[in-house]
Tab-separated table of N, CA, C and O in Angstrom:
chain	number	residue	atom	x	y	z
A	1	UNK	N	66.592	4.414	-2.370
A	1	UNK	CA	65.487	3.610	-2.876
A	1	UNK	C	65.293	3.887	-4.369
A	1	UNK	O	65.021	5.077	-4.530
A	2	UNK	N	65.334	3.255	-5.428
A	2	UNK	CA	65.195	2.906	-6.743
A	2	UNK	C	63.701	2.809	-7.014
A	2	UNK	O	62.873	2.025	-6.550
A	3	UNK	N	63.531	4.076	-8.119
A	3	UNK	CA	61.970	4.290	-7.973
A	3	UNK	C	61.825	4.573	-9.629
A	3	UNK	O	62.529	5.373	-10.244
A	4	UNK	N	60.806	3.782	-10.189
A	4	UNK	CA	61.068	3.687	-11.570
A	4	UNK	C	59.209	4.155	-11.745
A	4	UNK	O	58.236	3.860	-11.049
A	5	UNK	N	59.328	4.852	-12.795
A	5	UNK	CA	57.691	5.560	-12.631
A	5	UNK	C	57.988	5.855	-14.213
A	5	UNK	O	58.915	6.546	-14.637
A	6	UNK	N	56.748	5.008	-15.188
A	6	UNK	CA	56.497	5.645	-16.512
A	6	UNK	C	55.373	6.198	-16.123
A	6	UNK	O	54.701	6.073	-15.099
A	7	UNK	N	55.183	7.210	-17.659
A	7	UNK	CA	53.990	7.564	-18.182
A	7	UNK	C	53.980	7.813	-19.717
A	7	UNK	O	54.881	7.384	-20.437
A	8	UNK	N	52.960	8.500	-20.168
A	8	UNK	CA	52.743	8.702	-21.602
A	8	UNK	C	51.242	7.819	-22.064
A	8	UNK	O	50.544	8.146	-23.025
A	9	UNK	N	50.947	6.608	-21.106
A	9	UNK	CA	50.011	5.334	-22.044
A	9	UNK	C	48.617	6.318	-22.448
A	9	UNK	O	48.694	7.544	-22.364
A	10	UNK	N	47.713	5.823	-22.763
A	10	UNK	CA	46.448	6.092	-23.033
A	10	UNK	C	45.882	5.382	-24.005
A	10	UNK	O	46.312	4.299	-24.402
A	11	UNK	N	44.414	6.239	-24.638
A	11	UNK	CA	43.880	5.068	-25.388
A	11	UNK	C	44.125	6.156	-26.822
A	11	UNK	O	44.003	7.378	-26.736
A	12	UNK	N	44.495	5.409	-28.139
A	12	UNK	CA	44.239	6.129	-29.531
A	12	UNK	C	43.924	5.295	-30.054
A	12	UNK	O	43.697	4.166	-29.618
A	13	UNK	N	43.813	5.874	-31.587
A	13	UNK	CA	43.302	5.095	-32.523
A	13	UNK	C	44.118	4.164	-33.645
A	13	UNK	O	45.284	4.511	-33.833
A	14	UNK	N	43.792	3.392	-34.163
A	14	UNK	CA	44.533	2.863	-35.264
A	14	UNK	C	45.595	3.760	-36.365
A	14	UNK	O	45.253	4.381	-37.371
A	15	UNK	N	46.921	3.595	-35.819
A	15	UNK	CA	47.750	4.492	-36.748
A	15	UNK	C	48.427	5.843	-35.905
A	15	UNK	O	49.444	6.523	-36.043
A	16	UNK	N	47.297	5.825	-34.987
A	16	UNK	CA	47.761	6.812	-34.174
A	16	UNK	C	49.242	6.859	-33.262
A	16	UNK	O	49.859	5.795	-33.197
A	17	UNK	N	49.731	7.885	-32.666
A	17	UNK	CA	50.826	7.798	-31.881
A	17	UNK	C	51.099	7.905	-30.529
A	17	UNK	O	50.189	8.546	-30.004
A	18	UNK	N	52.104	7.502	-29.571
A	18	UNK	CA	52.193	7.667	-28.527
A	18	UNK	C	53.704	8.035	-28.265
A	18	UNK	O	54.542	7.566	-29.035
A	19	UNK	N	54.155	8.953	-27.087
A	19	UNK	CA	55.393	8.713	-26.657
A	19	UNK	C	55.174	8.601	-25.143
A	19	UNK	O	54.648	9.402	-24.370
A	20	UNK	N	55.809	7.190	-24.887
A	20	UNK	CA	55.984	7.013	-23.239
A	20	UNK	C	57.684	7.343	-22.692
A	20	UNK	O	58.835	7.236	-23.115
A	21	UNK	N	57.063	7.729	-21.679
A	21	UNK	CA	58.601	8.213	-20.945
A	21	UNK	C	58.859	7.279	-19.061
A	21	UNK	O	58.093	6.996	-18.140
A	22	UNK	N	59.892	7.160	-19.236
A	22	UNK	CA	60.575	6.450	-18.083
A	22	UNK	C	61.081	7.247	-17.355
A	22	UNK	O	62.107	7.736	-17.827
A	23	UNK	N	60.621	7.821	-15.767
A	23	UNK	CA	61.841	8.265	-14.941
A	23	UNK	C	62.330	7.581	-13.833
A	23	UNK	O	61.610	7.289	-12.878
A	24	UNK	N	64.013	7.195	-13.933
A	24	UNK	CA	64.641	6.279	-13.261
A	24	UNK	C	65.243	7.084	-12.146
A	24	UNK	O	66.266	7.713	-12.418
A	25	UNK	N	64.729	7.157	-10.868
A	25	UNK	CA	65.675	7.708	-9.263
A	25	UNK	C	66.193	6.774	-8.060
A	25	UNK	O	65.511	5.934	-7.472
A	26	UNK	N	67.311	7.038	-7.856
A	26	UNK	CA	67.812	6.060	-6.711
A	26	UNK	C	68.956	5.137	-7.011
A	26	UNK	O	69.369	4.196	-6.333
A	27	UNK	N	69.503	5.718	-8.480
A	27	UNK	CA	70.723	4.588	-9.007
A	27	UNK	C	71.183	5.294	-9.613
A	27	UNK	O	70.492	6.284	-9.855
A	28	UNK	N	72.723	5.243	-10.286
A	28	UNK	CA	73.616	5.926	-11.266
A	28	UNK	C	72.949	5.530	-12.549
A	28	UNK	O	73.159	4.451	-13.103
A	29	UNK	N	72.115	6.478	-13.007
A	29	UNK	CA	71.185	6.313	-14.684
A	29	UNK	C	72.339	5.170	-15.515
A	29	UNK	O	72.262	4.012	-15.923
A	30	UNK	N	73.670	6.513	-15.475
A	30	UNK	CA	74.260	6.403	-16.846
A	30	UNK	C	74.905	4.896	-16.621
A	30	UNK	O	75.231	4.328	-17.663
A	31	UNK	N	75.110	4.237	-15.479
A	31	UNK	CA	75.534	2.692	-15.496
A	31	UNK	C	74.135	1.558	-15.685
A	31	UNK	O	73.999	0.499	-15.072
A	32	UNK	N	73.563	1.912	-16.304
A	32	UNK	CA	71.893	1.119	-16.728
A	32	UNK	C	71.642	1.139	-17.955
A	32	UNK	O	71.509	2.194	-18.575
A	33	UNK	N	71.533	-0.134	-18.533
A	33	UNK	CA	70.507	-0.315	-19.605
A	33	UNK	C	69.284	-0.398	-18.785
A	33	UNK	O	68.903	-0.666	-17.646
A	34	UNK	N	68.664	0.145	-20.499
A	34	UNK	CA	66.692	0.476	-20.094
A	34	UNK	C	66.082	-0.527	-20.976
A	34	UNK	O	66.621	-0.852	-22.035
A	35	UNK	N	64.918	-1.050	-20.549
A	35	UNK	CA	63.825	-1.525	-21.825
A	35	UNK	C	62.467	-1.227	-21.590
A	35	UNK	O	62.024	-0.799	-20.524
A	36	UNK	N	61.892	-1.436	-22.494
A	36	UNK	CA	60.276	-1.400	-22.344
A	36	UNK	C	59.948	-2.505	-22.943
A	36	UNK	O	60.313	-2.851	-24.066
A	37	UNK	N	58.927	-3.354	-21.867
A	37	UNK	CA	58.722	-4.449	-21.611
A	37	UNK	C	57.027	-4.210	-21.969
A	37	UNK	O	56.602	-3.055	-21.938
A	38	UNK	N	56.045	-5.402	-22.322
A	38	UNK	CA	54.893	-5.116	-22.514
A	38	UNK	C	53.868	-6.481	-22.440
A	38	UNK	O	54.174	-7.368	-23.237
A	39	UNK	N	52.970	-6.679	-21.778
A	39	UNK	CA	52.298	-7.590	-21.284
A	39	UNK	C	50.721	-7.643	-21.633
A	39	UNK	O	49.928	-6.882	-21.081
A	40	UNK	N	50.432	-8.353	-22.344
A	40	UNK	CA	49.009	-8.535	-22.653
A	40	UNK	C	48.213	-9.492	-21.704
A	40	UNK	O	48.781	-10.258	-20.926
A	41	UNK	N	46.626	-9.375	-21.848
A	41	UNK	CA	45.909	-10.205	-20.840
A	41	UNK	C	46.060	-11.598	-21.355
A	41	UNK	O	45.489	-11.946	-22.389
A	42	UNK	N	46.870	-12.463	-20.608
A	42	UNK	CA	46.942	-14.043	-21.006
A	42	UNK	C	48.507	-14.043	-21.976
A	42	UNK	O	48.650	-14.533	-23.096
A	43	UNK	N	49.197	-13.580	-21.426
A	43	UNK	CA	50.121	-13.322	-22.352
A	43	UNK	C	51.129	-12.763	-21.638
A	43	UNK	O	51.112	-11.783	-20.894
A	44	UNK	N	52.446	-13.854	-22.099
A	44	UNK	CA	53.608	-13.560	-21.431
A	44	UNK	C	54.276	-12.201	-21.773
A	44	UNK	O	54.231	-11.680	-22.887
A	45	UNK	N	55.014	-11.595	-20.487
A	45	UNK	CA	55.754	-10.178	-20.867
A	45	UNK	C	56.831	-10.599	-21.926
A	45	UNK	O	57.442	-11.658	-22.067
A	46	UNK	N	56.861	-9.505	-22.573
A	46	UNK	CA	57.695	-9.556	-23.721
A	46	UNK	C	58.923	-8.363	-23.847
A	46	UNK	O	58.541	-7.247	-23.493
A	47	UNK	N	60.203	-8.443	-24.259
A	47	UNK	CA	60.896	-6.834	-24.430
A	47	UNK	C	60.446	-6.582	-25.703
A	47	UNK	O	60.200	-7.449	-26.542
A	48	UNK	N	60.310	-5.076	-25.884
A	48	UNK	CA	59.256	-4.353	-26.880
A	48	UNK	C	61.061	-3.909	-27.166
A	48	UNK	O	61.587	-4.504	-28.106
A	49	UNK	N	61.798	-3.069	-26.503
A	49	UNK	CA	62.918	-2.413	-27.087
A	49	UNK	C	63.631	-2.125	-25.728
A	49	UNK	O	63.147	-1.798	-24.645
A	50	UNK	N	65.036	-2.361	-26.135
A	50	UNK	CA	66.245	-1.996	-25.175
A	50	UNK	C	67.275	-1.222	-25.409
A	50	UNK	O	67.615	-1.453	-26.569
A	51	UNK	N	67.970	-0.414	-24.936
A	51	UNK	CA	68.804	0.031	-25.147
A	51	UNK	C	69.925	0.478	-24.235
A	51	UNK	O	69.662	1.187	-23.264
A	52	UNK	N	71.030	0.138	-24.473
A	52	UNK	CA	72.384	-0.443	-23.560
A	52	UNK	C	72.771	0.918	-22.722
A	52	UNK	O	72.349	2.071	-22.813
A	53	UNK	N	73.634	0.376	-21.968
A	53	UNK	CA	74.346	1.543	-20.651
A	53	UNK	C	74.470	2.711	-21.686
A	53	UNK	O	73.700	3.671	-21.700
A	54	UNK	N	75.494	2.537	-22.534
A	54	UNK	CA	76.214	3.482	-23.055
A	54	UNK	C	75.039	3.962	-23.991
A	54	UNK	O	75.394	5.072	-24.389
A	55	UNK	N	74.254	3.766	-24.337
A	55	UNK	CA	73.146	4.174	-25.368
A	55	UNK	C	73.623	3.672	-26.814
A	55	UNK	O	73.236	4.362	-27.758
A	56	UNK	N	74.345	2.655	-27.076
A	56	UNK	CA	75.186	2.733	-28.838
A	56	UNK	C	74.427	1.673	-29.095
A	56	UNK	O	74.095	1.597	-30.278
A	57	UNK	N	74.009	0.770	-28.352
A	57	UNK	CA	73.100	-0.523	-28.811
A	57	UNK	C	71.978	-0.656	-28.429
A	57	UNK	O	71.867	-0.721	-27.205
A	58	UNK	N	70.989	-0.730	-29.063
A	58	UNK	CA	69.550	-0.775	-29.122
A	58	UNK	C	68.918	-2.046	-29.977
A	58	UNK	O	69.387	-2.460	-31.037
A	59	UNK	N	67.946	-2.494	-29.408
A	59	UNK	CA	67.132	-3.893	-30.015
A	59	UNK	C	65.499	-3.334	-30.209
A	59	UNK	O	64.844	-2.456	-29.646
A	60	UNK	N	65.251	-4.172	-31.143
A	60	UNK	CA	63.582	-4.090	-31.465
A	60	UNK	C	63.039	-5.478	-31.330
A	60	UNK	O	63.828	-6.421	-31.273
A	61	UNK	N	61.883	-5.646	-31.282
A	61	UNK	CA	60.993	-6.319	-31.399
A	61	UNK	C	60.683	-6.598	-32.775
A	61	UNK	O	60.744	-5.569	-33.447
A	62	UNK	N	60.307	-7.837	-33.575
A	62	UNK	CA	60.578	-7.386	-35.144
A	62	UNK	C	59.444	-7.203	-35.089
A	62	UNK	O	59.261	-7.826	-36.134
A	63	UNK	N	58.056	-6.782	-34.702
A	63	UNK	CA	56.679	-6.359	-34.782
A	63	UNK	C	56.726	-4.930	-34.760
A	63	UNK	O	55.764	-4.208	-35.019
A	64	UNK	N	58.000	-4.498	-34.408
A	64	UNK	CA	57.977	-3.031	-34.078
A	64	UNK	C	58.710	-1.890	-34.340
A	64	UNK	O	58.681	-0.692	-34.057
A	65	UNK	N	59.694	-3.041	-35.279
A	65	UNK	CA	60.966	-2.328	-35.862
A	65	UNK	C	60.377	-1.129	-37.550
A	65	UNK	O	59.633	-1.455	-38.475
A	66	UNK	N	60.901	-0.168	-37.377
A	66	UNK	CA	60.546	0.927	-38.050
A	66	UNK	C	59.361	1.885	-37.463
A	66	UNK	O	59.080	3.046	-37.760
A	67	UNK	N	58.758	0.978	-36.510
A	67	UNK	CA	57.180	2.221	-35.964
A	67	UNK	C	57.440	2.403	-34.180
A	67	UNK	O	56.545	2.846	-33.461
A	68	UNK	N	58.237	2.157	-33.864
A	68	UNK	CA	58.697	2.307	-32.355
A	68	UNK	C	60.535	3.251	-32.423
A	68	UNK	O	61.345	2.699	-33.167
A	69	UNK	N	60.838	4.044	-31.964
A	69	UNK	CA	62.042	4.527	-31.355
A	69	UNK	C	62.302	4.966	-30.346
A	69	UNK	O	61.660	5.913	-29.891
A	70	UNK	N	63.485	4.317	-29.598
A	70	UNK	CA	63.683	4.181	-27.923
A	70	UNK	C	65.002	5.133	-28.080
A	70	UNK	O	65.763	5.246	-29.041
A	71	UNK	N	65.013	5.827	-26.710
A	71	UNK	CA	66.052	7.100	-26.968
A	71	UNK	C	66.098	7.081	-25.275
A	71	UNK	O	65.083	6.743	-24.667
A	72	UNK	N	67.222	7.428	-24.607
A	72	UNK	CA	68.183	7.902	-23.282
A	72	UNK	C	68.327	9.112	-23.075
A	72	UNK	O	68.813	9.660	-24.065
A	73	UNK	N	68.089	9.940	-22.067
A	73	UNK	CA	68.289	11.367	-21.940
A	73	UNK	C	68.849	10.884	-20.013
A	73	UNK	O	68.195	10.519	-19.036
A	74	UNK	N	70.126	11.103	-20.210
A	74	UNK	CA	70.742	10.714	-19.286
A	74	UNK	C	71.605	11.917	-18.449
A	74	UNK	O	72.547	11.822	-17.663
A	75	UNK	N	70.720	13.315	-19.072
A	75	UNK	CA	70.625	14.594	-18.024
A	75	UNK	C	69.142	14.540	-17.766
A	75	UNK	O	68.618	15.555	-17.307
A	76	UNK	N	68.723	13.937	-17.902
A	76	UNK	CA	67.582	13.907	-16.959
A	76	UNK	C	66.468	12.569	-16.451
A	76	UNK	O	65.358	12.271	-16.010
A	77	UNK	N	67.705	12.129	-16.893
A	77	UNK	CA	67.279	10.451	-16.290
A	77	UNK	C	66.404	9.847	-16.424
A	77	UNK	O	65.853	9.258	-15.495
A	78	UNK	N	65.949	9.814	-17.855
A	78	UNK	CA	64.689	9.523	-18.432
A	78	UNK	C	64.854	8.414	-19.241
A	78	UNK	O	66.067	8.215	-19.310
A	79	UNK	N	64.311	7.673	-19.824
A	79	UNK	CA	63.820	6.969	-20.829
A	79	UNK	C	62.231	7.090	-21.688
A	79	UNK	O	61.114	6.951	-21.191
A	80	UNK	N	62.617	7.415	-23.216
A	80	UNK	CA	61.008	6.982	-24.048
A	80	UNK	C	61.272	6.434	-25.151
A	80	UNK	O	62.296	6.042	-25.710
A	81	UNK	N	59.819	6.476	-25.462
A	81	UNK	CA	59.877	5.058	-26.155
A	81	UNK	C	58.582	5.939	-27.368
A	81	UNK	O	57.394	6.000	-27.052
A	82	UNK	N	59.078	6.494	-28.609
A	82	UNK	CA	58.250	6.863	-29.131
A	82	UNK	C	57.544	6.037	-30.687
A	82	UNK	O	58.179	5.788	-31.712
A	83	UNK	N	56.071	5.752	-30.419
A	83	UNK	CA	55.246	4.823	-30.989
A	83	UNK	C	54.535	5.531	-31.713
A	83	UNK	O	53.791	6.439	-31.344
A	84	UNK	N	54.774	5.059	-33.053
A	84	UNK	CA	53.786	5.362	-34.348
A	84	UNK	C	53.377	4.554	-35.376
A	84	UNK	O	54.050	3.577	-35.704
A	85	UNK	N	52.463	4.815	-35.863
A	85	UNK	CA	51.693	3.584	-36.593
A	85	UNK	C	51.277	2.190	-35.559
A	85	UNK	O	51.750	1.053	-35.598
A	86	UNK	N	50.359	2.685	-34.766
A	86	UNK	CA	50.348	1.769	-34.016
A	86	UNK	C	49.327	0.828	-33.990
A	86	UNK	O	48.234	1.307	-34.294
A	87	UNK	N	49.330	-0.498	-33.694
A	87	UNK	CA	48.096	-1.304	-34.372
A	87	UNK	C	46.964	-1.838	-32.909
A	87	UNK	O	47.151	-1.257	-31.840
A	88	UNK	N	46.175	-2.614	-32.965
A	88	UNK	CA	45.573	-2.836	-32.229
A	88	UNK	C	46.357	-4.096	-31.554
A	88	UNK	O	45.811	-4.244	-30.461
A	89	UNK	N	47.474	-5.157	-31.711
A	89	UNK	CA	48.269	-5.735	-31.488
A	89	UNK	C	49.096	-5.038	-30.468
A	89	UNK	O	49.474	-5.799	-29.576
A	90	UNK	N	49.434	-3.957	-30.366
A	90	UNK	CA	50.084	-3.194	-28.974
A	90	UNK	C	49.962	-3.037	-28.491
A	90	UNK	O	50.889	-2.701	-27.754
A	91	UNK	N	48.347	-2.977	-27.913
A	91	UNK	CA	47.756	-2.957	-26.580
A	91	UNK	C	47.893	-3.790	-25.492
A	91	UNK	O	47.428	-4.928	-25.427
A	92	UNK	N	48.362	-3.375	-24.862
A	92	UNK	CA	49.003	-4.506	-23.303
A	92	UNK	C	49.587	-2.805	-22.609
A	92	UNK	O	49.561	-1.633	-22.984
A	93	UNK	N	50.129	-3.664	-21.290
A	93	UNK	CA	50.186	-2.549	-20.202
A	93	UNK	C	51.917	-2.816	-20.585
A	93	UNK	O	52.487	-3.810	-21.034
A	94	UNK	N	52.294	-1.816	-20.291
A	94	UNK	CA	54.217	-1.175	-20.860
A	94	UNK	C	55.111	-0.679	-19.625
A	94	UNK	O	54.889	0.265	-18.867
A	95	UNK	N	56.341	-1.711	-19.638
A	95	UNK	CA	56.311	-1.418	-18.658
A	95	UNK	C	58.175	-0.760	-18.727
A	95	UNK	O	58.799	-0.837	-19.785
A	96	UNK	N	58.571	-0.388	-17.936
A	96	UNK	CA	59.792	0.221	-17.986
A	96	UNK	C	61.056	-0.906	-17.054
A	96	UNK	O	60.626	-1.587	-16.123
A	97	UNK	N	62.103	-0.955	-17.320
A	97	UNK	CA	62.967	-1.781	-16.349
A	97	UNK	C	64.334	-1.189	-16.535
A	97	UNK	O	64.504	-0.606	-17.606
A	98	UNK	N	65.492	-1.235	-15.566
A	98	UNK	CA	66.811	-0.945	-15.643
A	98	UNK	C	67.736	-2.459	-15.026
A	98	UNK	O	67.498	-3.134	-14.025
A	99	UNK	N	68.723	-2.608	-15.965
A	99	UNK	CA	69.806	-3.636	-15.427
A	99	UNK	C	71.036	-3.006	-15.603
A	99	UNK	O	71.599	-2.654	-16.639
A	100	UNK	N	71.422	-2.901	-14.242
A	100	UNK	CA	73.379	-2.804	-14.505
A	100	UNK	C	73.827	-3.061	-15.984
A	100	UNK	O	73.331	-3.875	-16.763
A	101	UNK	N	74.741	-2.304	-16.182
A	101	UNK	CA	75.855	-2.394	-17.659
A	101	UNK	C	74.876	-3.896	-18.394
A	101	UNK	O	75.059	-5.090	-18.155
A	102	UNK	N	73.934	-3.303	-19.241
A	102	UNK	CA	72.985	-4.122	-19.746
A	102	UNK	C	73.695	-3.735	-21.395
A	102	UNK	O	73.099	-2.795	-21.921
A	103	UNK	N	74.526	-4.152	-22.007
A	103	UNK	CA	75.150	-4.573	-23.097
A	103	UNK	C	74.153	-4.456	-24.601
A	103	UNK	O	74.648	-4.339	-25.722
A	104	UNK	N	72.850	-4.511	-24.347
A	104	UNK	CA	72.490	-4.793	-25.788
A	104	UNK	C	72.761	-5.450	-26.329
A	104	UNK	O	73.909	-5.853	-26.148
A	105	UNK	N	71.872	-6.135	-27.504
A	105	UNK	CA	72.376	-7.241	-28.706
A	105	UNK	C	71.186	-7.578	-29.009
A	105	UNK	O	70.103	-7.008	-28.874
A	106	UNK	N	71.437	-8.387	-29.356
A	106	UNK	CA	70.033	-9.212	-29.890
A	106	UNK	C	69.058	-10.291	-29.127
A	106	UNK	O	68.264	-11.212	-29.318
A	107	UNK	N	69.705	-9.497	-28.122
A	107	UNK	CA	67.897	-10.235	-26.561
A	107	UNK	C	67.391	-9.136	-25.707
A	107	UNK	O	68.113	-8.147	-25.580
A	108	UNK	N	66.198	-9.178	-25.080
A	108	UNK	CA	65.812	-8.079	-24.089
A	108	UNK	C	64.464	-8.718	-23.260
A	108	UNK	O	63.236	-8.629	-23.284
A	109	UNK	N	65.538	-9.418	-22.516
A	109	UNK	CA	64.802	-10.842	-21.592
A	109	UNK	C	64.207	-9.923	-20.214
A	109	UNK	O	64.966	-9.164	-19.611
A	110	UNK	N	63.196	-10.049	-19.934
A	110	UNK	CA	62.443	-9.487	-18.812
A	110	UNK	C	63.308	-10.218	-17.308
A	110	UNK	O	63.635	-9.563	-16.318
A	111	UNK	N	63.454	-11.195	-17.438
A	111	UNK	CA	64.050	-11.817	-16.160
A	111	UNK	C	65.307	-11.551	-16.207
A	111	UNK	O	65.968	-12.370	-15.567
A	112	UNK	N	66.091	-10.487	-16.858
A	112	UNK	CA	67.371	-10.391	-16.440
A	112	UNK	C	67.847	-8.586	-16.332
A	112	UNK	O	68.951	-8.044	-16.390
A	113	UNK	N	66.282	-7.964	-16.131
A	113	UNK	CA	66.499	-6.759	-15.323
A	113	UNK	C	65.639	-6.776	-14.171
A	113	UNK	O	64.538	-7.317	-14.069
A	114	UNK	N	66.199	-6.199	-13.424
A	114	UNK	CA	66.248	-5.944	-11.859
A	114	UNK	C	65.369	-4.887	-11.172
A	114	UNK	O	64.804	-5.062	-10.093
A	115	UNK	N	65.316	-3.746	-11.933
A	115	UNK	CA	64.233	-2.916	-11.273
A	115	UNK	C	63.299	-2.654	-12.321
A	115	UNK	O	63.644	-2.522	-13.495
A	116	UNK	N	61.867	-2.560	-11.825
A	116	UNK	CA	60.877	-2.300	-12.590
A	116	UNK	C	59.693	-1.283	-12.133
A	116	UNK	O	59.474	-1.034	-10.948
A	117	UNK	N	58.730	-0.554	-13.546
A	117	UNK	CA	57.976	0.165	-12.762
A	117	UNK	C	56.888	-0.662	-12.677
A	117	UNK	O	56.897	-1.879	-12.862
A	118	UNK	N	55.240	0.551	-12.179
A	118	UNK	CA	54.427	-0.166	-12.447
A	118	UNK	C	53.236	-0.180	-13.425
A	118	UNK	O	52.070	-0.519	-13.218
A	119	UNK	N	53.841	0.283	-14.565
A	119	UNK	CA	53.226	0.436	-15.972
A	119	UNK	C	52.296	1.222	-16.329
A	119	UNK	O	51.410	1.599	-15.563
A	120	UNK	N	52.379	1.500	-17.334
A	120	UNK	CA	51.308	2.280	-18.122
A	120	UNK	C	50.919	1.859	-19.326
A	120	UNK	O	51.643	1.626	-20.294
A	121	UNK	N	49.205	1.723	-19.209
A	121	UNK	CA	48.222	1.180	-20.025
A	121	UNK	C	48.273	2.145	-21.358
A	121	UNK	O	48.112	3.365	-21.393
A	122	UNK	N	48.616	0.999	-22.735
A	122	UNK	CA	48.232	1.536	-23.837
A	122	UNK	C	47.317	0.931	-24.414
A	122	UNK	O	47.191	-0.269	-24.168
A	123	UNK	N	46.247	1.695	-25.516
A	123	UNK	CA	45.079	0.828	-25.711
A	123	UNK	C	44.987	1.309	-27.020
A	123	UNK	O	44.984	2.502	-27.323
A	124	UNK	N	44.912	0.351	-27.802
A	124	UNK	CA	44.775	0.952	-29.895
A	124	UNK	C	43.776	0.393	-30.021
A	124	UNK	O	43.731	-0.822	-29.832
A	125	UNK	N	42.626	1.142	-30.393
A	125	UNK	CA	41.376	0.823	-30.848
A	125	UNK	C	40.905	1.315	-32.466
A	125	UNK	O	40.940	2.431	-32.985
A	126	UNK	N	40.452	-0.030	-33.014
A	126	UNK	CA	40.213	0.176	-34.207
A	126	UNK	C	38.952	0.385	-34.766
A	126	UNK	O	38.838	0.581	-35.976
């Protein structure tokens, strides 16, 4: 059974930082791309950042590129996603996903990974 469980969310302040972490059980890690996916109230899920089987290709969000870095620890079957400078625009619930030999490039489409968790709330208050 494939059991995908983040944490890290909470509430900070404007500018402030977060690191969320992904733990993926029940599948071969190292054959999975990861993303973190993120959903606001009234507002379609979006990929925030992905990064491929092999870990060599990684995508951003251009809202997020330079203040977000996504990293693989694939001895311990993790995924995070570490957030700084963060605005009140990032607040939505974050969510974690894995797809088979997920390639990277320049998309990180929610409907084309397969397992998901069930998120953790970040909240930037200004």
């Amino acid at each position: 059974q494939v059991q995908v469980v983040e944490s890290g969310g909470g509430l900070v302040q404007v500018g402030g930082s977060l690191r969320l972490s992904c733990t993926v059980s029940g599948l071969p890690f190292g054959d999975y791309g990861l993303g973190w996916f993120r959903q606001a109230p009234g507002k379609e899920r979006e990929g925030v950042s992905c990064i491929s089987w092999r870990g060599s290709v990684t995508y951003y969000l251009d809202s997020v590129k330079g203040r977000f870095t996504i990293s693989r620890d694939n001895a311990k079957n993790t995924l995070n996603l570490q957030m700084n400078s963060l605005k009140p625009e990032d607040t939505a619930m974050y969510y974690c996903a894995a797809r088979k030999y997920y390639r990277g490039g320049n998309y990180c489409y929610a409907h084309s990974f397969d397992y998901w968790g069930q998120g953790t709330q970040v909240t930037v208050s200004s």
